[in-house]
Backbone as ProteinMPNN parsed JSONL, in Angstrom:
{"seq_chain_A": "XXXXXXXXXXXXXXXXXXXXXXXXXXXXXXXXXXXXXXXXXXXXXXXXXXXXXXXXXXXXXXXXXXXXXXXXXXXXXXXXXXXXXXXXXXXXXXXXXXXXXXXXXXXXXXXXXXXXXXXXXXXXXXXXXXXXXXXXXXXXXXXXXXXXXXXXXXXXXXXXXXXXXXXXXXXXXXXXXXXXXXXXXXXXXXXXXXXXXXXXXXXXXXXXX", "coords_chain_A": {"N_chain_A": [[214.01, 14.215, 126.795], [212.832, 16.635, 127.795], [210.257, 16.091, 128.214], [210.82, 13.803, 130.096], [211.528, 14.942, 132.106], [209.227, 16.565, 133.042], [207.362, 14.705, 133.948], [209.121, 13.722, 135.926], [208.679, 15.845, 136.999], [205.63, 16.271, 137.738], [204.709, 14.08, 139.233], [206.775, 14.278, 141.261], [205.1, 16.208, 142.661], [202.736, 15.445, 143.145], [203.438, 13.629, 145.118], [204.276, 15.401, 146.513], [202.068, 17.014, 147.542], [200.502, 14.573, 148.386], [201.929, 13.808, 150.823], [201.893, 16.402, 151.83], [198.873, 16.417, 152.678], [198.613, 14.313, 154.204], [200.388, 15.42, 155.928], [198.751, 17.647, 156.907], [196.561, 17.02, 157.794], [197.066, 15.343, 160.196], [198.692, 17.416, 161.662], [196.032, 18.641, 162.058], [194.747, 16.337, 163.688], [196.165, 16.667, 165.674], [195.708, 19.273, 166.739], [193.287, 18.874, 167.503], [192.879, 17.52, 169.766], [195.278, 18.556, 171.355], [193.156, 20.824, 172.585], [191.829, 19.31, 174.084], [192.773, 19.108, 177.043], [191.586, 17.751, 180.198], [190.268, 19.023, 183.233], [189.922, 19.247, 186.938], [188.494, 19.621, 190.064], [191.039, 18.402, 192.713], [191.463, 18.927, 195.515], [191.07, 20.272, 198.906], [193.91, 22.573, 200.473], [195.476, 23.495, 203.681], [193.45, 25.284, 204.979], [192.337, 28.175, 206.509], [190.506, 29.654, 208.854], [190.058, 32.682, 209.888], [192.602, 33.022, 210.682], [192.531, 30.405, 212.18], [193.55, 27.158, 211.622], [191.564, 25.351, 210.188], [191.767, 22.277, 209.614], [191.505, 19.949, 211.627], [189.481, 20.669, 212.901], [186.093, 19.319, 213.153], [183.206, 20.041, 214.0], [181.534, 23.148, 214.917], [180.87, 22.746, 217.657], [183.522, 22.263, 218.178], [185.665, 24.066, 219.001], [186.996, 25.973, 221.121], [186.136, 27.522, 223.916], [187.585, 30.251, 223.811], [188.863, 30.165, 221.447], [185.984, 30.357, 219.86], [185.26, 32.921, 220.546], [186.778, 34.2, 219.924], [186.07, 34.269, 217.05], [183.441, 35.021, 216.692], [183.431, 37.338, 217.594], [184.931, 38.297, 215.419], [183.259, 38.026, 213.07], [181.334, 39.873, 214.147], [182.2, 42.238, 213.675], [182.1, 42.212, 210.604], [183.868, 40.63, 209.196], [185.417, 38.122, 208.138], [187.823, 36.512, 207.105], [189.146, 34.061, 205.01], [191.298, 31.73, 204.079], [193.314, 29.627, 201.435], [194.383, 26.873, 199.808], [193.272, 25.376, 196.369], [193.498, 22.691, 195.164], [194.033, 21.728, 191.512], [193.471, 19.117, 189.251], [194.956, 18.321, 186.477], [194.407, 16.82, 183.432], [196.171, 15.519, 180.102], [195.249, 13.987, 177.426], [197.264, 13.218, 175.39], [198.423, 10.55, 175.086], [199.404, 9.335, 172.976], [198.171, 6.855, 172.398], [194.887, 5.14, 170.976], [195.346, 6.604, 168.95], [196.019, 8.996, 169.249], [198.532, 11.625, 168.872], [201.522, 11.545, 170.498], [202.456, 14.252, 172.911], [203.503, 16.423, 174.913], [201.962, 19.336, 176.719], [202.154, 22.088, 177.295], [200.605, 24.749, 180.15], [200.067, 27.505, 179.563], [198.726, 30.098, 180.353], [195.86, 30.595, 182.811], [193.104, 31.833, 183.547], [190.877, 32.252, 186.596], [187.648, 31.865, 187.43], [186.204, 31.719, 191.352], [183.464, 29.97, 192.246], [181.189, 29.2, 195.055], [179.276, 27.577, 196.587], [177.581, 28.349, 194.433], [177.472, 31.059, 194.294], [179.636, 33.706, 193.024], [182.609, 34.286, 193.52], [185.939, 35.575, 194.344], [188.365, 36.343, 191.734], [191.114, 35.331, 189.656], [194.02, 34.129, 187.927], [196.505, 32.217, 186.57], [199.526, 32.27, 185.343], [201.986, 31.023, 185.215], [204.0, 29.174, 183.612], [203.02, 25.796, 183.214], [203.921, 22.442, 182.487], [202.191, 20.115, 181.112], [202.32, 16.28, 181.124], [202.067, 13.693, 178.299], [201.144, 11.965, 179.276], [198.484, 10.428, 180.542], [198.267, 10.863, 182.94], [197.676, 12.563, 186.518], [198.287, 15.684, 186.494], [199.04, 18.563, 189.23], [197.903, 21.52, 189.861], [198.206, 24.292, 192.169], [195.873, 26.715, 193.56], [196.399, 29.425, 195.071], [193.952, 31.089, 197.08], [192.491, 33.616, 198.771], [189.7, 35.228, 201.022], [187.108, 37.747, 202.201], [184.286, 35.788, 203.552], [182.552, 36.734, 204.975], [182.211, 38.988, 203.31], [180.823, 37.912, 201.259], [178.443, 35.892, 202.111], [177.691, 37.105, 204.457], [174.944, 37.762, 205.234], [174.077, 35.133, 205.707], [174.303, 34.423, 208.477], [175.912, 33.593, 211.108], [176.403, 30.871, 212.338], [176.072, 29.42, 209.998], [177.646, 30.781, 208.31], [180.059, 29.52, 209.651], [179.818, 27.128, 209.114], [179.682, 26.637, 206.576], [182.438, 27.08, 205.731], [183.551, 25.068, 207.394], [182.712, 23.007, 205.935], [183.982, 23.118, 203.661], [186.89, 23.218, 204.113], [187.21, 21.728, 206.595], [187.918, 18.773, 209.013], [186.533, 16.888, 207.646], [185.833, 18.289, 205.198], [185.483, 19.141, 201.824], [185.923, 19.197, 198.484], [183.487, 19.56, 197.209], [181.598, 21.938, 197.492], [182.72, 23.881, 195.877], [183.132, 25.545, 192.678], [184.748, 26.21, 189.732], [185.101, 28.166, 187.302], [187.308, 28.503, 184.429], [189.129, 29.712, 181.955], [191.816, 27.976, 179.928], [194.475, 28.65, 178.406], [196.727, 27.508, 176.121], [200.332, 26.036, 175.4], [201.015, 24.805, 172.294], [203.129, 23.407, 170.087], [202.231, 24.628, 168.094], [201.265, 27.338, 168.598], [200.057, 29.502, 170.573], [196.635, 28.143, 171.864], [194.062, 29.126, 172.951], [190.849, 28.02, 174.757], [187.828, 28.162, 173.112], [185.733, 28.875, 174.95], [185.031, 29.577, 178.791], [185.425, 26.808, 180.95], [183.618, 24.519, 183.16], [185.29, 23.405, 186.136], [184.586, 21.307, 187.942], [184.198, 19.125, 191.41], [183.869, 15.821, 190.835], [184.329, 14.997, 187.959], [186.364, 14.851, 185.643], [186.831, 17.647, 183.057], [186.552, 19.015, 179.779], [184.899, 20.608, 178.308]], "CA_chain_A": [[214.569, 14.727, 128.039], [212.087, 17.591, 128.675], [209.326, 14.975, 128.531], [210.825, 13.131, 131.562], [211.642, 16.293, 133.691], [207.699, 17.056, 133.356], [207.306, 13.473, 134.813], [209.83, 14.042, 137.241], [208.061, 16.998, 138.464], [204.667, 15.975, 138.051], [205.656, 12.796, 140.113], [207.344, 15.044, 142.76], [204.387, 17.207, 142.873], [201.763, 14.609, 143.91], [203.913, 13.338, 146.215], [204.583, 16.4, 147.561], [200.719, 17.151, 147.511], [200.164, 13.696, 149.845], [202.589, 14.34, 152.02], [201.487, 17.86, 152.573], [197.889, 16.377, 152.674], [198.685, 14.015, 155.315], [200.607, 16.582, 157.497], [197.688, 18.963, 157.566], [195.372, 16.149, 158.821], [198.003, 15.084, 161.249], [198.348, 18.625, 162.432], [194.836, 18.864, 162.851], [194.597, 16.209, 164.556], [197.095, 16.788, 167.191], [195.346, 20.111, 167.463], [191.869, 18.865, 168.439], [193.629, 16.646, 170.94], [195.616, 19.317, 172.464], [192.488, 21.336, 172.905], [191.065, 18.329, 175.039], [193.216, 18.323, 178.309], [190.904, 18.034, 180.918], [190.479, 19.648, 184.816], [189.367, 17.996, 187.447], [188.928, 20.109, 190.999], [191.43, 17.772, 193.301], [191.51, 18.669, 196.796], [191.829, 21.728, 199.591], [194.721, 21.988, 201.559], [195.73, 24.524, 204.332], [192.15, 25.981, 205.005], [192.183, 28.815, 207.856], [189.634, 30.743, 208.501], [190.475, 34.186, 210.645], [193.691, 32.829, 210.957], [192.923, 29.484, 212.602], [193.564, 25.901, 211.338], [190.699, 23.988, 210.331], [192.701, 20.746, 209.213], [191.233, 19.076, 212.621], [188.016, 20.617, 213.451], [184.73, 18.882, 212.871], [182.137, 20.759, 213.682], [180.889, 24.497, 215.21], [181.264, 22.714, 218.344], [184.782, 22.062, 218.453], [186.215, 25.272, 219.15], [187.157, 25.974, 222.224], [185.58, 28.651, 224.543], [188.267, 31.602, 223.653], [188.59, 30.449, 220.058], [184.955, 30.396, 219.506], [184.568, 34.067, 221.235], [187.274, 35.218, 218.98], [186.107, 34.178, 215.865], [182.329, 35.509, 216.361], [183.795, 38.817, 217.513], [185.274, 38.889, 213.892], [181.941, 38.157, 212.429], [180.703, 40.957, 214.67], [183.154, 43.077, 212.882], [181.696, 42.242, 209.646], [185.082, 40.44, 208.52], [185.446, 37.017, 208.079], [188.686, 36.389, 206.388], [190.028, 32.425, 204.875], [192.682, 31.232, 203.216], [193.411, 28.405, 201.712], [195.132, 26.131, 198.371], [193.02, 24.97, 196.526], [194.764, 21.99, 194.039], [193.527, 21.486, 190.653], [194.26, 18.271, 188.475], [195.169, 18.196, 184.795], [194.84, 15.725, 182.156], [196.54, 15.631, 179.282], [195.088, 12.732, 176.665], [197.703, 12.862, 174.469], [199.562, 9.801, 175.171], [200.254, 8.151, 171.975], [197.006, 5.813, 172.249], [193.778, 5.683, 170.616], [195.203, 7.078, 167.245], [196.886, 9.688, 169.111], [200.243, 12.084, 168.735], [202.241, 11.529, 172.437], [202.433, 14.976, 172.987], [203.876, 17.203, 176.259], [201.833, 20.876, 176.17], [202.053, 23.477, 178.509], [199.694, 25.169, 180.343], [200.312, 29.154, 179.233], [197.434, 30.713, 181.188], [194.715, 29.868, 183.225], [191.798, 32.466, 184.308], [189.887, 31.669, 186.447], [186.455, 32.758, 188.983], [185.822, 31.043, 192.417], [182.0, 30.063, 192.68], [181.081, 28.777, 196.483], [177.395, 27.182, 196.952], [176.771, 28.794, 193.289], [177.767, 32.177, 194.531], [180.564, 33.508, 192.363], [182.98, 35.447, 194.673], [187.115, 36.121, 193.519], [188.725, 36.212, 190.246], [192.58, 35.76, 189.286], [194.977, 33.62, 186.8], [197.463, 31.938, 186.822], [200.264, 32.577, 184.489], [203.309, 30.93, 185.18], [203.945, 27.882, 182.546], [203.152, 24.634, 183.849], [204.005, 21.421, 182.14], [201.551, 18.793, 181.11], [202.843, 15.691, 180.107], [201.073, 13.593, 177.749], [200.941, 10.157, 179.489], [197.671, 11.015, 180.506], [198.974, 11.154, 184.582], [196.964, 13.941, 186.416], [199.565, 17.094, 187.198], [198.646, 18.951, 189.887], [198.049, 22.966, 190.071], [197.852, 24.752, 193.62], [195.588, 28.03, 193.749], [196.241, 29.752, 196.573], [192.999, 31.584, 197.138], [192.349, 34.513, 199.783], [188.519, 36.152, 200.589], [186.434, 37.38, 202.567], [183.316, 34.821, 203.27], [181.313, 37.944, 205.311], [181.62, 39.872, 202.272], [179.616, 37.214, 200.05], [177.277, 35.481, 202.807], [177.306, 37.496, 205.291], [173.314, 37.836, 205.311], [173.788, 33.921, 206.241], [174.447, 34.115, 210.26], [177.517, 33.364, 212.106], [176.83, 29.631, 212.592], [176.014, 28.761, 208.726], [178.989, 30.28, 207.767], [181.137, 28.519, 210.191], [179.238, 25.484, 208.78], [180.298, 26.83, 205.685], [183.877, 27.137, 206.068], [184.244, 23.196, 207.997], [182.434, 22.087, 204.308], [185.531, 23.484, 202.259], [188.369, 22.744, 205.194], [187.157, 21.398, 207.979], [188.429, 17.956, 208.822], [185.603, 16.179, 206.855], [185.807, 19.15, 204.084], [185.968, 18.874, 200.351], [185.74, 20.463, 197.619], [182.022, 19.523, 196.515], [180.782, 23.221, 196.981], [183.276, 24.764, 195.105], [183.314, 25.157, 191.143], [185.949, 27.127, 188.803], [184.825, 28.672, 186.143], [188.245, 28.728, 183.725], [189.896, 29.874, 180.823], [192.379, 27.868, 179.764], [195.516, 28.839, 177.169], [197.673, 26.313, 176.199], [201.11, 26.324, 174.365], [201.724, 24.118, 171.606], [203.853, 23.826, 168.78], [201.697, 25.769, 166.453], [201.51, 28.349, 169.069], [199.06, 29.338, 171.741], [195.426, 28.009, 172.004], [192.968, 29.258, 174.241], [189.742, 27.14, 175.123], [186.77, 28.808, 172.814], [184.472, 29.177, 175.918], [184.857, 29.252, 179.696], [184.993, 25.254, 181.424], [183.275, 24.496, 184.679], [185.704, 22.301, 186.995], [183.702, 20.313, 189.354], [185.199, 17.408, 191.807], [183.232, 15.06, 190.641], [184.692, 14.244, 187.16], [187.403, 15.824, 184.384], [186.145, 18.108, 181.741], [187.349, 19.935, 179.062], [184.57, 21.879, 177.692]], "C_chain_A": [[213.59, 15.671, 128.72], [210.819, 16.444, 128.925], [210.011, 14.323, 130.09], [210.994, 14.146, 132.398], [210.769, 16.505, 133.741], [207.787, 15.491, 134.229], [207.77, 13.368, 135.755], [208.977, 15.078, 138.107], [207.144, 17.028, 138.516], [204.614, 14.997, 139.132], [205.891, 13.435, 141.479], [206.109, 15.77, 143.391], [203.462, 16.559, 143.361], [202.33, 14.061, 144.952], [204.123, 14.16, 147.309], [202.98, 17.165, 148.403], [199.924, 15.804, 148.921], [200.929, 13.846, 150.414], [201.81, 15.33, 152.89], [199.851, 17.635, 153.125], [197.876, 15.498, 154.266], [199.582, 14.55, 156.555], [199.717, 17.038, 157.834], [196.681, 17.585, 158.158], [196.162, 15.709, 159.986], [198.116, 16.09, 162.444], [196.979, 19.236, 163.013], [194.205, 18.107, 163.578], [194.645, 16.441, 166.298], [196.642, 18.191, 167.567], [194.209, 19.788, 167.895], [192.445, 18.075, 169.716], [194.19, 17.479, 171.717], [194.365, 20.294, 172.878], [191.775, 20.505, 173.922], [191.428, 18.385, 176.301], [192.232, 18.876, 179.595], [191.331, 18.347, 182.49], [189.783, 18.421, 185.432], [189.815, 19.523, 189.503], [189.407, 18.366, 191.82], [190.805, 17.861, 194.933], [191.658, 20.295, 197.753], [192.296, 21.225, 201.019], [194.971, 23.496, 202.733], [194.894, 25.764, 204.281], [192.479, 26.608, 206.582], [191.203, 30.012, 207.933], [189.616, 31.519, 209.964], [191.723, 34.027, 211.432], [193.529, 31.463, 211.905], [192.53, 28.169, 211.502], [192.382, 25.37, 210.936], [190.838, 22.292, 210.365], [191.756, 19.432, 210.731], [190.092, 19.143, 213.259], [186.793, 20.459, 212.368], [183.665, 19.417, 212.905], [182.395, 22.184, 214.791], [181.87, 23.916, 216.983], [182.789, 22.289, 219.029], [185.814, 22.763, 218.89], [186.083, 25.718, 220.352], [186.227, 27.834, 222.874], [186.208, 30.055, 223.53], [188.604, 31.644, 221.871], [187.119, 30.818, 219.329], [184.961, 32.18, 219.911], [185.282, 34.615, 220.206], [186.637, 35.151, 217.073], [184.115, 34.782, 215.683], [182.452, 37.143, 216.815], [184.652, 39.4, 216.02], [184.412, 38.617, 213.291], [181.325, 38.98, 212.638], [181.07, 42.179, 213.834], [182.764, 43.295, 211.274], [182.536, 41.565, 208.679], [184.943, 38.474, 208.653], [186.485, 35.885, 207.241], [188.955, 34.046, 205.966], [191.215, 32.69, 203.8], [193.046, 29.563, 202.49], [194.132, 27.452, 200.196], [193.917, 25.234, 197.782], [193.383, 24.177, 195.041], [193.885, 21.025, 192.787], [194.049, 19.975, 189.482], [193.8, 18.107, 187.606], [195.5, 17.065, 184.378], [195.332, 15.815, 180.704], [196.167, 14.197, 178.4], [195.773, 12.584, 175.954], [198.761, 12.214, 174.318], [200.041, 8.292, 174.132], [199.296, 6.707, 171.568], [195.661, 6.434, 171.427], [194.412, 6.408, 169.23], [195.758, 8.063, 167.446], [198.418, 10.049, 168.935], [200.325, 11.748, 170.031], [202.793, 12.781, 171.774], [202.596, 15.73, 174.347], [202.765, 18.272, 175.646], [201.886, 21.663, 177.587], [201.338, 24.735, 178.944], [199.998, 26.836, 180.444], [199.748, 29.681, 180.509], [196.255, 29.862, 181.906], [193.876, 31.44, 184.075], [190.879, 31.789, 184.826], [188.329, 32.218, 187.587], [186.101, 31.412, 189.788], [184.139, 30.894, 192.423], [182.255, 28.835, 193.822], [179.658, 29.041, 196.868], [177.087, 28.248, 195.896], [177.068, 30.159, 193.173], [179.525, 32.74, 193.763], [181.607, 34.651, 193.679], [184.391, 36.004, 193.854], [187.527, 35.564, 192.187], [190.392, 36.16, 190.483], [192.947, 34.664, 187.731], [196.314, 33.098, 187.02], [198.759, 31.853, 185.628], [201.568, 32.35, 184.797], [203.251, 29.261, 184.262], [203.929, 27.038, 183.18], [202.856, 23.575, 182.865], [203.273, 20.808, 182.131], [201.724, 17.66, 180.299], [201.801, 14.8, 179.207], [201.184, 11.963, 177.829], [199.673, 9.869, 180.623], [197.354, 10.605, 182.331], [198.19, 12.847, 184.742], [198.326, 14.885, 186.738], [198.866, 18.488, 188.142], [198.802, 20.848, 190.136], [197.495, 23.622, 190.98], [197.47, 26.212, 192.942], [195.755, 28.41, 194.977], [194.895, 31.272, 196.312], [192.866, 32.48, 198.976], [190.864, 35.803, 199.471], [188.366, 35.821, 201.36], [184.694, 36.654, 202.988], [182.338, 35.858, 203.734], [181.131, 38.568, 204.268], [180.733, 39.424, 201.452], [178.317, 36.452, 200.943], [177.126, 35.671, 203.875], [175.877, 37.471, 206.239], [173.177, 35.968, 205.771], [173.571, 33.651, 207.405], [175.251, 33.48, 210.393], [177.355, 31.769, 212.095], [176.886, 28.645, 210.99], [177.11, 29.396, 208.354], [179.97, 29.823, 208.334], [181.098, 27.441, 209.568], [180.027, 25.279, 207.396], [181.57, 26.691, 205.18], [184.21, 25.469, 206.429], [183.66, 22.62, 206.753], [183.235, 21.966, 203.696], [186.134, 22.824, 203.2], [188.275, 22.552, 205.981], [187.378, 19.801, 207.816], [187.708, 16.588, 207.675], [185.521, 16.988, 205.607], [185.86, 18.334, 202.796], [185.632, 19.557, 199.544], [183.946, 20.422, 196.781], [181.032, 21.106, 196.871], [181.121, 24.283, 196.201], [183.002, 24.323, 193.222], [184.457, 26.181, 190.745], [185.743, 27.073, 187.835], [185.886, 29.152, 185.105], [188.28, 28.781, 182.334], [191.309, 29.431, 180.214], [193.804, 28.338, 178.539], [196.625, 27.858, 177.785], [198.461, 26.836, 174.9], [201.118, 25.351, 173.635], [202.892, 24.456, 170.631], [203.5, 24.454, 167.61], [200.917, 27.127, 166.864], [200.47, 28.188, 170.215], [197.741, 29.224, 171.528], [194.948, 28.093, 173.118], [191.655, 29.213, 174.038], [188.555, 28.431, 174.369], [185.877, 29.116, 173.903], [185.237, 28.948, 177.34], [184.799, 27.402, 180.246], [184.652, 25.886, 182.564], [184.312, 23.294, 184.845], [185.141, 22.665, 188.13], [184.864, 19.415, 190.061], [184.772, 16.145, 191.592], [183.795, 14.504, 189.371], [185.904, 15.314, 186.25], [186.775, 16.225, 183.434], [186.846, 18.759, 181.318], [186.707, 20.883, 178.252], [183.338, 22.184, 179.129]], "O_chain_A": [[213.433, 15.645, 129.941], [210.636, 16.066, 130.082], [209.41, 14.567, 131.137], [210.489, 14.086, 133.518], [210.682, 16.974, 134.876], [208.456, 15.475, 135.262], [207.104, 12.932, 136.694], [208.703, 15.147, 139.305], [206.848, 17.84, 139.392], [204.375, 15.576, 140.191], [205.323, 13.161, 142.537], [206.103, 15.926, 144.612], [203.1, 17.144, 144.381], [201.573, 13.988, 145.921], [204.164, 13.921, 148.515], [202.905, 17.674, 149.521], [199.196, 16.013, 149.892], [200.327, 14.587, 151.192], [201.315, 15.259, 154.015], [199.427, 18.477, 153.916], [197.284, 15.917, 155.261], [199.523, 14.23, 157.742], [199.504, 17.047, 159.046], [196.197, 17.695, 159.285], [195.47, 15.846, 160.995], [197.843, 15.915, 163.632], [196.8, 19.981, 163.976], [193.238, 18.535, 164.208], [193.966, 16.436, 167.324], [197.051, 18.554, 168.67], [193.891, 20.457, 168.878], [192.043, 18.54, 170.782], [193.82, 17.415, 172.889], [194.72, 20.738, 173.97], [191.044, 21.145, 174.678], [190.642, 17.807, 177.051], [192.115, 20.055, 179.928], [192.426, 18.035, 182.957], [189.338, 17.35, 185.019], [190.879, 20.017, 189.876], [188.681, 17.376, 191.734], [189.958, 17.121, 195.433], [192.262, 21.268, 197.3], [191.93, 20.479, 201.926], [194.493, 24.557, 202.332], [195.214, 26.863, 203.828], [192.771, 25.933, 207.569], [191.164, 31.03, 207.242], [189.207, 30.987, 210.995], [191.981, 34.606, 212.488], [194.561, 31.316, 212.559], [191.545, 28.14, 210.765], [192.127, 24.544, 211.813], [190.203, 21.419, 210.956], [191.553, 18.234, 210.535], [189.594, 18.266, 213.964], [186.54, 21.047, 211.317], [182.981, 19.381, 211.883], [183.441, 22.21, 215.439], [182.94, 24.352, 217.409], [183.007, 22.062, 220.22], [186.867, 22.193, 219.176], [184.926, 25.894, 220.733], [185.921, 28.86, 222.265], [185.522, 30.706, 222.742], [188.62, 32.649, 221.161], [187.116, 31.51, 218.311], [184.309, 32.685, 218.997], [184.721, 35.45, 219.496], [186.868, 35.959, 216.173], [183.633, 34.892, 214.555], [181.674, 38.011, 216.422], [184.892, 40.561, 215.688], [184.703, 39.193, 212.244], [180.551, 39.323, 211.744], [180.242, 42.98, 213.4], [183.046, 44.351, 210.708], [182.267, 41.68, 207.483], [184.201, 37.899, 209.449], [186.144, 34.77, 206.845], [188.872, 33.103, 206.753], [191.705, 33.56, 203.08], [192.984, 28.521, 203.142], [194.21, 28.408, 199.425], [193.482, 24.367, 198.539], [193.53, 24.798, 193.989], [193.279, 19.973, 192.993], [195.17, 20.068, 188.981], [192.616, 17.809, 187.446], [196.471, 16.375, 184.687], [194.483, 16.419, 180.05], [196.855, 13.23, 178.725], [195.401, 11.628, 175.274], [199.792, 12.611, 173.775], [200.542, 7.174, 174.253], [199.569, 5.819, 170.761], [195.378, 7.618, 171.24], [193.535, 6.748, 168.436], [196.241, 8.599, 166.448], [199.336, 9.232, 168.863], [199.31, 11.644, 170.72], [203.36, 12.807, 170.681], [201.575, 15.606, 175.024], [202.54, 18.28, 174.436], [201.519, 21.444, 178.742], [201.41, 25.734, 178.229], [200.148, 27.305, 181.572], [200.351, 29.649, 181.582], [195.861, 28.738, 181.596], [194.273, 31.886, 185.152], [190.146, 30.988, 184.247], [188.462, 33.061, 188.474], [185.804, 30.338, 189.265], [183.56, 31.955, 192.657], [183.05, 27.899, 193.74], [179.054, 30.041, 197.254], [176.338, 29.141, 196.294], [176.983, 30.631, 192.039], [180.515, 32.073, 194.061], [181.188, 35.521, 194.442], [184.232, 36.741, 192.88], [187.098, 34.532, 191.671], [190.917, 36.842, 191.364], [192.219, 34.548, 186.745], [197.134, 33.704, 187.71], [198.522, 30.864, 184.934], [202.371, 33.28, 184.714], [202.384, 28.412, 184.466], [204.809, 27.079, 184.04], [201.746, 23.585, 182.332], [203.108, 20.422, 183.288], [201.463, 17.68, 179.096], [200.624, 15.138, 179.338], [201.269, 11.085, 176.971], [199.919, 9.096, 181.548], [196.303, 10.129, 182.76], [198.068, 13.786, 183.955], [199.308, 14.402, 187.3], [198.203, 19.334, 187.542], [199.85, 21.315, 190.582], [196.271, 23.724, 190.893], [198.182, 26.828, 192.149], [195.294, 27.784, 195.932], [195.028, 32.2, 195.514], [193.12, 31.951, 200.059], [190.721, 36.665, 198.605], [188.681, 34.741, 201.859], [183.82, 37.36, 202.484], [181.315, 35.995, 203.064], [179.964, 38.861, 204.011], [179.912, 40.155, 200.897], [177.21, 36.46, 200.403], [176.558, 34.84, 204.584], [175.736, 37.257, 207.443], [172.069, 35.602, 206.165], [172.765, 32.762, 207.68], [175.362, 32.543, 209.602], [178.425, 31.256, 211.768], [177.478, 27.58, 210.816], [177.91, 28.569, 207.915], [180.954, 29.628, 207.62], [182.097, 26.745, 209.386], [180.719, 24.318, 207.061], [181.71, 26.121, 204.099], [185.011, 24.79, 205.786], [184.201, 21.556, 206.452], [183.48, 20.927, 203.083], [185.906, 21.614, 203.165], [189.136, 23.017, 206.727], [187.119, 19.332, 206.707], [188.303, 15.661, 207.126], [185.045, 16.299, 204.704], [186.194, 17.152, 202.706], [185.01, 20.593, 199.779], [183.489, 21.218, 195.96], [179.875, 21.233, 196.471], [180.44, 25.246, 195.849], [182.775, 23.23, 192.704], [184.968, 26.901, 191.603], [186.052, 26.082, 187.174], [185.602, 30.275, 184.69], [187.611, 28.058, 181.595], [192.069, 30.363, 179.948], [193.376, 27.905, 177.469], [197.117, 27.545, 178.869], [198.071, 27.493, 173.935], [201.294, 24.418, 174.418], [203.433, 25.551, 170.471], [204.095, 24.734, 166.569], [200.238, 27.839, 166.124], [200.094, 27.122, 170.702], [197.314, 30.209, 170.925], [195.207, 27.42, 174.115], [191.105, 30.056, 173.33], [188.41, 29.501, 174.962], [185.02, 29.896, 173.487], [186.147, 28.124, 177.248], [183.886, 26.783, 179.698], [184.946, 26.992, 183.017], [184.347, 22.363, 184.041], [185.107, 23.619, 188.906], [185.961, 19.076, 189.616], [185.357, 15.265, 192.224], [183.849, 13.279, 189.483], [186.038, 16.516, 186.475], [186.093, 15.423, 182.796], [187.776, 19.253, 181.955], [187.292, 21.756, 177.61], [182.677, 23.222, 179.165]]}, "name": "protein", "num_of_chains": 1, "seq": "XXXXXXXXXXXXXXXXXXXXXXXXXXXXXXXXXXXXXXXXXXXXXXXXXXXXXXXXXXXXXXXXXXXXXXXXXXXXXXXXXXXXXXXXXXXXXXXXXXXXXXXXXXXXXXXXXXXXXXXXXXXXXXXXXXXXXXXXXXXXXXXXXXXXXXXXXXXXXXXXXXXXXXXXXXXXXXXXXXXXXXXXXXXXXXXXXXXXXXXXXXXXXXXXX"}
């Protein structure tokens, strides 16, 4: 009798040993995987710079007499205010393919710094939880971003940074001079991970380191 209860619990004990062996590889998979979900700068929307619209103007010369006068008398000023969203898209790879877990995670935190033509200018974060699901669909995260452009290239002249400004949000705009230098934290189920290093998002492709 004691002879088989050692058997019994030797028995139990290797079993319990692979099991536990193939959770922890399981779990470590599904954590290098959630460390993967990549950025991707999308798009900018509702660009104004000293309070007018760009959405429709093309170039310098598009601006009418009295808008043009007003907006180089606020360059005169030394001020040069914009505004503008600018909308980030997330990937999540962990949709159950390729060997992975299908996995939702949620985006905890995000720090991050504005660089514009290489020039690094504001800083913030975003910290309200946002959902990423894991069917590897981009999900879309709006910065709303506010600076002024005299304070960082001022030393440029009034017509390069107009030029400047219709690059980001002018009707031909995009986001190819911007980068975002982020810190991601992400929630999972084995708590919060945040990205060993800084990413650059570009618009050009999705990255995750």
């Amino acid at each position: 009798m004691y002879k088989k209860n050692v058997f019994v619990f030797i028995g139990f004990l290797i079993v319990s040993i692979f099991f536990s062996c193939n959770v922890i590889k399981d779990v470590s998979k599904m954590v290098t995987n959630l460390q993967k979900c990549q950025f991707k700068l999308e798009n900018v929307e509702s660009f104004k710079l000293a309070g007018f619209n760009l959405s429709k103007i093309g170039s310098i010369k598009d601006f009418n007499l009295l808008d043009a006068a007003k907006l180089f008398q606020t360059f005169q000023s030394k001020k040069l205010p914009v505004e503008f969203t600018l909308n980030v898209a997330a990937i999540n790879p962990n949709d159950g393919t390729s060997g992975t877990t299908k996995s939702n995670v949620t985006l905890k935190s995000l720090d991050w710094k504005l660089l514009i033509d290489g020039v690094q200018t504001i800083a913030g974060a975003v910290n309200t939880p946002i959902e990423i699901p894991g069917n590897n669909q981009k999900t879309i995260i709006p910065l709303d971003m506010k600076l002024d452009l005299y304070e960082f290239f001022g030393n440029k002249g009034y017509e390069n940074l107009i030029n400047l400004a219709l690059a980001i949000g002018g009707v031909n705009g995009s986001t190819s001079k911007l980068t975002l230098t982020a810190k991601p934290t992400i929630s999972t189920p084995f708590g919060a991970m945040t990205y060993p290093k800084e990413i650059q998002i570009i618009d050009k492709e999705y990255r995750a380191d």
